[in-house]
């Protein structure tokens, strides 16, 4: 981990062995296009939030193979002439993508890489690794935000994160709607508000809980949040916090809040609120933590638990029960021709050629309810077909339509100015407001319609016929 | 991600704000001990594999705060005198731990940090982040190994890993029993065999599957594994692979294998084996991949599917449905006194003081079936008590017992020579063979007994009484 950095070998070996074959057979410069898409929404939910794009662009701009990388590849049997050629490897391809923070759905070509087959192949693993994970976490965070409403959400996840994955998890959490984090490294690098309270060990290191609270308050008078469940929440922690709050007031300070980290958070928050209010401490906020997820937050909200701040760890940054978005990267075009991958499972047959996605709006023009995938150069289609059921179609005549794929990288150079994380997060919330409610509920959400154009359907079906033995 | 490295700010903010209070109140040098332990076994399994220790030791030896880190901490409001003092921060503590690769159980103090409270607190998040994750993945891998038997297991997970978490996931997979990986970066840094096959895109980039196979075979004659499901496994992929195998043979080469990546892997592997055998290709191996986990591998084995190699991705490196080990780091001793954390939930009351774990063997002396936690300086106890049920105890008289905690770091310096990954993996398999079978089954495994000594029980109960309000 000394200076771990993502270089060209942050990939699967087969990308490099395939690249070697392209290199040795003179196919390196074959022009091709790959689509990034996923097949299944995580959490049995109704939507996903696309995240990770800005990091991918940054990484691609500087991706290279170090001398050590090249030596290693020779050691494990790659051909000298190919391995040496990687010294000059730079990604010079072109990328179209939906905006980072966009609301996306299964089978949509969210991002397209155009380039020579060698570069497009080598970057596959890194691109999937970053986009799959950040989109997963941004989606999980958005679900929590959807039930937390205007209450504050803090990421407390680093200790339970999947190793250094916790770094980008925090970034993705902000995109999904979180307000701040306890993760100092991520806060520093991504410009996220960094917050924290206190741990049980602080209290335990004193002989008396009250002395611990007093020392903390004296030294953190501006940001004092006291953890009240080390020994007994209602009989010791909160009474001691109230004592300290009074002492702080007398010195012109204010106790910012208390944190509950165990027990029944609905029951305890109600009692805590009453005890604080009875002591005139109406502005002391209640933070809760301990195994929260979107379901627990929803339940606490449904019970009108007087909680101001939710601190979410494990479930946010590791996103159980799914823990992964099944995003793939499939060849759609090569050597001047559209390409297809067949499967016995109809849903796994890929959509060939260079494509565009149009988002289609309801009459009010403020909500969208269907996306149509078409060929890149088509106009916004007037009808869309169900991708697998030949008899189902939907007329789009007269509907407002908006293309979703934009140029973000051209010949290896960033095609846009870097977008601040805050703006991405704001865009996500804006787009979520435009998604009808029935797609956002947790139980059996309404399926968002994603169709294909007449021309795309025709092209896919022709290719299917061509390749069926 | 430019040169991402783990420095002192790879932590939760509260570690630093608490450290600041210790610093400002003159408590920085308070001697204390923290235990690392977890409460619940992942996957409803019967054991866990401890992993990540060597990385933690390496990181602790060089942990420091950079100038930029310190500037950032001042920016977000930490006091100048404290932030500046971090320039000289080095971890100078002492660590006792079970061996990396050890089989471990809930509530055992697997690792103990002794040091001043400031350093011990600051490293908490990093230590939990690494140990929780690698132990989770090593455990998942060990479950797969337990059903794969002598068949080969390959990690294909990087593309679905939780961001850069995939790096250490690969390391942990090897500890749990995997043979190799497709992850080039991890293979390079950790000295793991690196392997790979081919992707659908390679086949798709040619007009004919057969031409793709021929080019690959011609350029990878020593390591040729052909992916046979791009268009039609039984009618196109395998027949074409057999053709190419024949052509390779004629040139004095050998087709190494084929890979199945979709469809019913039991059905297809049986048909593939027969087709290959009928063509005299008995030594061509069958690799399978596609959403494998320990349950699918077990089912394929139960069906006697003639598979030689399992390529496992998502489920290995992200470990659903749990996705996290709930490891915690709790203060057990400070300022010359044992410390406790109480809870309404009996199981969450911590074990105070500096402790040792003894592993207790069955009569055969080749299998262990109980561990007892005692005070550090006790002799191997002759009786152990159930931690929560006062009436349950077990006599250990005459049993072979083995202390599990060893010194691994002393005053900030590594206490052992670095252990090669291969040796850790070998140790895991050795220890797993010593664990009786009933703890290894997937469904309702037998609960491994973890008890506490008479002295430890007495000390805990005294402290409980002391702190109950």
Coordinates of C-alpha atoms in Angstrom, one line a residue, chain B residues 11 67 77 84 91 122 139 214 235 282 297 303 332 358 379 396 412 453:
Chain B
X11 CA -9.3 7.7 10.0
X67 CA 2.3 18.3 5.7
X77 CA -10.7 23.6 12.9
X84 CA 1.5 20.6 14.4
X91 CA 3.0 4.5 16.2
X122 CA -5.8 7.3 15.9
X139 CA -13.7 -16.5 5.3
X214 CA -7.3 -19.6 -34.4
X235 CA -23.3 -26.0 -31.6
X282 CA -9.1 -35.8 -22.4
X297 CA -19.9 -24.7 -6.3
X303 CA -24.0 -33.2 -9.3
X332 CA -10.1 -2.9 27.9
X358 CA -6.1 -20.7 24.9
X379 CA -1.9 -20.2 33.3
X396 CA -10.4 -28.6 30.7
X412 CA 6.3 0.4 16.9
X453 CA -11.9 -18.2 32.9

